[in-house]
Amino acid sequence: MSQLHYILNVSCPDQIGVVSAVTGHLTENACFVEESSDYGDPQTRQFFMRIRFRPTRPGFDPKAFMDGFAAIKDRLDLKLDLYERATRRKVVLMVSKLDHCLNDLLFRYRTGDIRMDIPAIISNHPDLQQLADWHDIPYHYIPVTADTKAEAEKRIEEVLEETQADTIVLARYMQILSASMAEKYHGRIINIHHSFLPGFKGARPYHRAHERGVKLIGATAHYVTADLDEGPIIEQQVERVEHFNSVSDMIAAGRDVECLTLARALRYHLEHRVFLNGNKTVVFRR
């Protein structure tokens, strides 16, 4: 019996017969379904399905399997993507000075909690070089100023191309990416930030939230688009705080929830559990 496991992602206009047609093709090819999730969005009228399966016949040919969808693909206007589950994707981490999200992701990488390769860390500050060196990961210090922003972004893109990055994670990278870069890597750049937006924009959001007596600390992980901090949301988490918590307590809670939220979002992305659905997402969580 084959030990290969695959993930098949399907999206199309919502209609009757999609599940039957897709699972019928899996049955005809002796594929055993291990996990299946689907959703029809009543707003966008789009249908999404994620199936994890393993072939039970020797000699499974992924190309022939996908070619076999031709008739139903045209009839149902299917968009199909097939991934081998064991394939490790290349994730480039970008960071400034705050290291909590970077530390958390490196720990999960080192322990195998998130299966990925990290071919590079990019930063606009030299501060975290030692952390990258300890993990034997190349560290690219690319300073950014108002005058050198375009040149710096060009160098960043060169690193992304050289490393063949599948995914870019802004692990508290405190620079705004250009609209052209956001478009070029559409659906591949994940950002994390606190969830006080839009109420507490700019500097010292935790201090202002504390002054207003905010009781929930949250974080949002989303795909980067040209609209600052308004890309499709992948994951959000909250942590309750009380009236007696200090600003420092709130900042600590914020760090914790940012780490957890970013890690979950990245895992969902790498496991092909996220579908872009206009300006939002469909996420098939574990």
Short mmCIF file of C-alpha atoms in Angstrom, two decimals:
data_model
loop_
_atom_site.label_atom_id
_atom_site.label_comp_id
_atom_site.label_asym_id
_atom_site.label_seq_id
_atom_site.Cartn_x
_atom_site.Cartn_y
_atom_site.Cartn_z
CA MET A 1 0.00 0.00 0.00
CA SER A 2 1.32 3.45 -0.93
CA GLN A 3 2.63 5.58 1.91
CA LEU A 4 2.22 8.79 -0.08
CA HIS A 5 -0.39 11.21 1.16
CA TYR A 6 -1.86 14.02 -0.90
CA ILE A 7 -4.02 17.10 -0.38
CA LEU A 8 -6.51 18.04 -3.08
CA ASN A 9 -7.96 21.56 -2.93
CA VAL A 10 -11.04 22.36 -4.99
CA SER A 11 -12.84 25.65 -5.57
CA CYS A 12 -15.62 26.51 -8.00
CA PRO A 13 -19.00 28.23 -8.28
CA ASP A 14 -21.34 26.73 -5.69
CA GLN A 15 -23.58 24.13 -7.33
CA ILE A 16 -25.05 20.67 -6.92
CA GLY A 17 -22.87 17.66 -7.70
CA VAL A 18 -19.36 18.88 -6.91
CA VAL A 19 -18.72 16.58 -3.94
CA SER A 20 -20.12 13.58 -5.80
CA ALA A 21 -18.02 14.25 -8.91
CA VAL A 22 -14.77 14.80 -7.03
CA THR A 23 -15.10 11.90 -4.61
CA GLY A 24 -16.25 9.69 -7.49
CA HIS A 25 -12.97 10.37 -9.28
CA LEU A 26 -11.08 9.54 -6.10
CA THR A 27 -12.98 6.26 -5.83
CA GLU A 28 -12.26 5.36 -9.46
CA ASN A 29 -8.56 5.86 -8.75
CA ALA A 30 -8.64 3.75 -5.56
CA CYS A 31 -7.84 6.70 -3.31
CA PHE A 32 -8.73 6.44 0.37
CA VAL A 33 -10.07 9.70 1.87
CA GLU A 34 -8.50 10.41 5.28
CA GLU A 35 -9.95 13.87 5.89
CA SER A 36 -12.49 15.99 4.06
CA SER A 37 -13.90 19.48 4.61
CA ASP A 38 -16.15 21.60 2.40
CA TYR A 39 -18.06 24.86 2.52
CA GLY A 40 -20.39 26.78 0.23
CA ASP A 41 -20.27 30.54 0.84
CA PRO A 42 -23.76 32.07 0.47
CA GLN A 43 -22.29 35.55 -0.04
CA THR A 44 -19.73 34.89 -2.78
CA ARG A 45 -21.57 31.77 -4.03
CA GLN A 46 -18.25 29.93 -4.17
CA PHE A 47 -17.66 26.35 -3.04
CA PHE A 48 -14.46 25.16 -1.37
CA MET A 49 -13.29 21.65 -0.55
CA ARG A 50 -10.09 20.21 0.94
CA ILE A 51 -9.46 16.46 0.81
CA ARG A 52 -6.51 14.59 2.27
CA PHE A 53 -6.13 11.15 0.74
CA ARG A 54 -3.73 8.30 0.06
CA PRO A 55 -3.65 6.09 -3.04
CA THR A 56 -4.14 2.38 -2.34
CA ARG A 57 -2.80 1.11 -5.68
CA PRO A 58 0.91 1.07 -6.50
CA GLY A 59 2.17 3.36 -9.26
CA PHE A 60 -0.08 6.34 -8.53
CA ASP A 61 0.63 9.03 -11.14
CA PRO A 62 -0.30 12.54 -9.90
CA LYS A 63 -0.35 14.02 -13.41
CA ALA A 64 -2.59 11.27 -14.79
CA PHE A 65 -4.84 11.65 -11.75
CA MET A 66 -5.25 15.38 -12.35
CA ASP A 67 -5.66 14.93 -16.11
CA GLY A 68 -8.53 12.56 -15.33
CA PHE A 69 -10.52 15.49 -13.96
CA ALA A 70 -10.71 17.12 -17.43
CA ALA A 71 -14.36 16.38 -18.18
CA ILE A 72 -15.80 17.36 -14.81
CA LYS A 73 -13.36 20.24 -14.48
CA ASP A 74 -14.78 21.94 -17.56
CA ARG A 75 -18.38 21.07 -16.70
CA LEU A 76 -18.22 22.38 -13.14
CA ASP A 77 -15.61 25.12 -13.68
CA LEU A 78 -13.30 23.58 -11.08
CA LYS A 79 -10.01 25.05 -9.88
CA LEU A 80 -7.88 22.15 -8.68
CA ASP A 81 -4.57 22.03 -6.80
CA LEU A 82 -2.78 18.84 -5.73
CA TYR A 83 -0.03 18.82 -3.10
CA GLU A 84 2.10 16.00 -1.77
CA ARG A 85 1.69 16.26 1.98
CA ALA A 86 5.31 15.40 2.82
CA THR A 87 6.75 18.25 0.76
CA ARG A 88 8.40 20.86 2.97
CA ARG A 89 7.81 24.43 1.89
CA LYS A 90 10.38 27.22 2.10
CA VAL A 91 9.48 30.01 4.49
CA VAL A 92 11.50 33.25 4.75
CA LEU A 93 11.05 35.11 8.03
CA MET A 94 11.25 38.90 8.18
CA VAL A 95 11.75 40.71 11.48
CA SER A 96 12.86 44.05 12.95
CA LYS A 97 13.90 44.23 16.63
CA LEU A 98 11.09 42.51 18.54
CA ASP A 99 12.02 38.85 18.65
CA HIS A 100 9.10 37.04 20.35
CA CYS A 101 7.39 35.85 17.17
CA LEU A 102 10.71 34.94 15.55
CA ASN A 103 11.80 32.98 18.63
CA ASP A 104 8.51 31.12 18.73
CA LEU A 105 8.61 30.15 15.05
CA LEU A 106 12.24 29.04 15.29
CA PHE A 107 11.37 26.85 18.27
CA ARG A 108 8.46 25.27 16.38
CA TYR A 109 10.75 24.78 13.36
CA ARG A 110 13.49 23.22 15.46
CA THR A 111 11.12 20.82 17.22
CA GLY A 112 9.19 19.90 14.08
CA ASP A 113 5.93 21.39 15.38
CA ILE A 114 5.65 23.26 12.07
CA ARG A 115 7.11 21.36 9.11
CA MET A 116 9.00 23.84 6.95
CA ASP A 117 12.43 24.89 5.77
CA ILE A 118 13.73 28.37 6.64
CA PRO A 119 16.34 29.33 4.03
CA ALA A 120 16.74 32.92 5.26
CA ILE A 121 15.88 35.53 7.85
CA ILE A 122 15.66 39.13 6.64
CA SER A 123 15.85 42.13 8.95
CA ASN A 124 16.18 45.88 8.72
CA HIS A 125 18.26 45.77 11.92
CA PRO A 126 21.39 43.76 12.84
CA ASP A 127 20.17 42.94 16.37
CA LEU A 128 18.99 39.35 15.83
CA GLN A 129 21.97 38.08 13.83
CA GLN A 130 23.15 35.90 16.73
CA LEU A 131 19.79 34.16 16.98
CA ALA A 132 19.89 33.30 13.28
CA ASP A 133 23.49 32.11 13.56
CA TRP A 134 22.57 29.78 16.45
CA HIS A 135 19.98 28.13 14.19
CA ASP A 136 22.45 28.07 11.27
CA ILE A 137 20.12 30.17 9.12
CA PRO A 138 21.52 32.89 6.80
CA TYR A 139 20.72 36.38 8.11
CA HIS A 140 20.29 39.21 5.63
CA TYR A 141 20.62 42.64 7.18
CA ILE A 142 18.95 45.05 4.78
CA PRO A 143 18.57 48.52 6.34
CA VAL A 144 15.65 50.64 5.23
CA THR A 145 15.37 54.43 5.19
CA ALA A 146 13.00 56.72 3.37
CA ASP A 147 15.68 57.33 0.74
CA THR A 148 16.68 53.68 0.29
CA LYS A 149 13.28 51.96 0.60
CA ALA A 150 12.98 51.05 -3.09
CA GLU A 151 16.54 49.76 -3.24
CA ALA A 152 16.07 47.77 -0.03
CA GLU A 153 12.88 46.17 -1.31
CA LYS A 154 14.65 45.20 -4.52
CA ARG A 155 17.32 43.44 -2.45
CA ILE A 156 14.61 41.71 -0.38
CA GLU A 157 13.01 40.39 -3.55
CA GLU A 158 16.40 39.14 -4.73
CA VAL A 159 16.75 37.12 -1.51
CA LEU A 160 13.24 35.73 -1.93
CA GLU A 161 14.02 34.65 -5.47
CA GLU A 162 17.44 33.22 -4.56
CA THR A 163 15.94 31.13 -1.77
CA GLN A 164 12.89 30.16 -3.86
CA ALA A 165 10.64 31.16 -0.97
CA ASP A 166 7.12 29.77 -1.06
CA THR A 167 5.95 31.88 1.87
CA ILE A 168 7.08 35.11 3.55
CA VAL A 169 6.23 35.73 7.20
CA LEU A 170 6.41 39.23 8.68
CA ALA A 171 7.27 38.19 12.23
CA ARG A 172 6.96 41.75 13.53
CA TYR A 173 8.74 43.33 10.57
CA MET A 174 8.05 47.01 11.18
CA GLN A 175 8.20 48.28 7.61
CA ILE A 176 5.37 48.76 5.14
CA LEU A 177 5.79 46.75 1.95
CA SER A 178 5.02 48.43 -1.34
CA ALA A 179 1.79 47.76 -3.21
CA SER A 180 3.76 46.20 -6.06
CA MET A 181 5.47 43.72 -3.73
CA ALA A 182 2.17 42.85 -2.05
CA GLU A 183 0.68 42.15 -5.48
CA LYS A 184 3.68 40.13 -6.70
CA TYR A 185 3.49 37.80 -3.68
CA HIS A 186 -0.29 37.80 -3.39
CA GLY A 187 -1.48 35.11 -0.98
CA ARG A 188 2.08 34.32 0.11
CA ILE A 189 2.92 37.04 2.67
CA ILE A 190 1.55 36.60 6.20
CA ASN A 191 1.58 39.46 8.71
CA ILE A 192 0.84 39.60 12.45
CA HIS A 193 -0.29 42.57 14.53
CA HIS A 194 -2.33 43.39 17.61
CA SER A 195 -6.08 43.57 17.19
CA PHE A 196 -6.57 47.07 18.63
CA LEU A 197 -6.95 48.39 15.08
CA PRO A 198 -8.58 50.62 14.06
CA GLY A 199 -9.28 51.98 17.56
CA PHE A 200 -5.66 52.43 18.64
CA LYS A 201 -3.47 53.09 15.63
CA GLY A 202 0.14 54.23 15.68
CA ALA A 203 2.55 54.31 18.62
CA ARG A 204 1.95 52.98 22.14
CA PRO A 205 -1.35 51.16 21.44
CA TYR A 206 -1.13 49.15 24.68
CA HIS A 207 -0.73 52.29 26.76
CA ARG A 208 -3.78 53.88 25.17
CA ALA A 209 -5.78 50.65 25.46
CA HIS A 210 -4.86 50.48 29.17
CA GLU A 211 -6.03 54.05 29.66
CA ARG A 212 -9.39 53.15 28.11
CA GLY A 213 -9.80 50.04 30.27
CA VAL A 214 -9.70 47.52 27.42
CA LYS A 215 -10.45 44.00 28.68
CA LEU A 216 -9.48 41.88 25.66
CA ILE A 217 -6.01 41.63 24.14
CA GLY A 218 -6.02 40.17 20.65
CA ALA A 219 -3.92 39.45 17.60
CA THR A 220 -4.69 39.11 13.90
CA ALA A 221 -2.74 37.19 11.26
CA HIS A 222 -3.61 38.04 7.68
CA TYR A 223 -2.33 38.02 4.14
CA VAL A 224 -0.63 41.24 3.07
CA THR A 225 -2.32 43.37 0.43
CA ALA A 226 -1.87 46.93 -0.79
CA ASP A 227 -4.46 47.99 1.83
CA LEU A 228 -2.42 48.36 5.01
CA ASP A 229 -3.41 45.80 7.68
CA GLU A 230 -6.65 45.02 5.84
CA GLY A 231 -5.74 41.83 3.97
CA PRO A 232 -7.79 38.61 4.22
CA ILE A 233 -7.72 37.35 7.81
CA ILE A 234 -6.35 33.84 8.44
CA GLU A 235 -6.51 33.60 12.23
CA GLN A 236 -7.40 35.67 15.29
CA GLN A 237 -7.04 35.00 19.01
CA VAL A 238 -7.91 36.92 22.18
CA GLU A 239 -6.72 36.92 25.78
CA ARG A 240 -8.69 38.46 28.64
CA VAL A 241 -7.08 41.05 30.91
CA GLU A 242 -8.45 42.57 34.11
CA HIS A 243 -8.69 46.05 35.60
CA PHE A 244 -5.69 45.39 37.83
CA ASN A 245 -3.37 44.39 34.97
CA SER A 246 -0.62 46.88 34.22
CA VAL A 247 0.54 48.04 30.80
CA SER A 248 3.44 45.59 31.11
CA ASP A 249 0.98 42.77 31.83
CA MET A 250 -1.00 43.71 28.73
CA ILE A 251 2.11 43.85 26.55
CA ALA A 252 3.18 40.40 27.83
CA ALA A 253 -0.27 39.00 27.06
CA GLY A 254 -0.07 40.60 23.64
CA ARG A 255 3.25 38.92 22.90
CA ASP A 256 1.83 35.52 23.86
CA VAL A 257 -1.29 35.83 21.75
CA GLU A 258 0.67 37.16 18.76
CA CYS A 259 2.98 34.12 18.84
CA LEU A 260 0.10 31.65 19.03
CA THR A 261 -1.94 33.39 16.35
CA LEU A 262 0.94 33.66 13.89
CA ALA A 263 2.00 30.04 14.42
CA ARG A 264 -1.53 28.78 13.79
CA ALA A 265 -1.96 30.93 10.71
CA LEU A 266 1.33 29.72 9.25
CA ARG A 267 0.49 26.10 9.98
CA TYR A 268 -2.92 26.44 8.29
CA HIS A 269 -1.25 28.04 5.29
CA LEU A 270 1.46 25.39 4.98
CA GLU A 271 -1.09 22.60 5.32
CA HIS A 272 -3.11 24.13 2.47
CA ARG A 273 -6.09 24.77 4.72
CA VAL A 274 -6.62 28.38 3.62
CA PHE A 275 -8.61 29.44 0.55
CA LEU A 276 -8.74 33.04 -0.61
CA ASN A 277 -12.36 34.04 -1.05
CA GLY A 278 -12.44 37.61 -2.35
CA ASN A 279 -11.40 39.91 0.50
CA LYS A 280 -11.74 37.15 3.10
CA THR A 281 -10.69 33.55 3.58
CA VAL A 282 -12.14 30.11 4.13
CA VAL A 283 -10.00 28.23 6.66
CA PHE A 284 -10.49 24.52 7.34
CA ARG A 285 -8.97 24.26 10.80
CA ARG A 286 -7.78 21.06 12.41
#
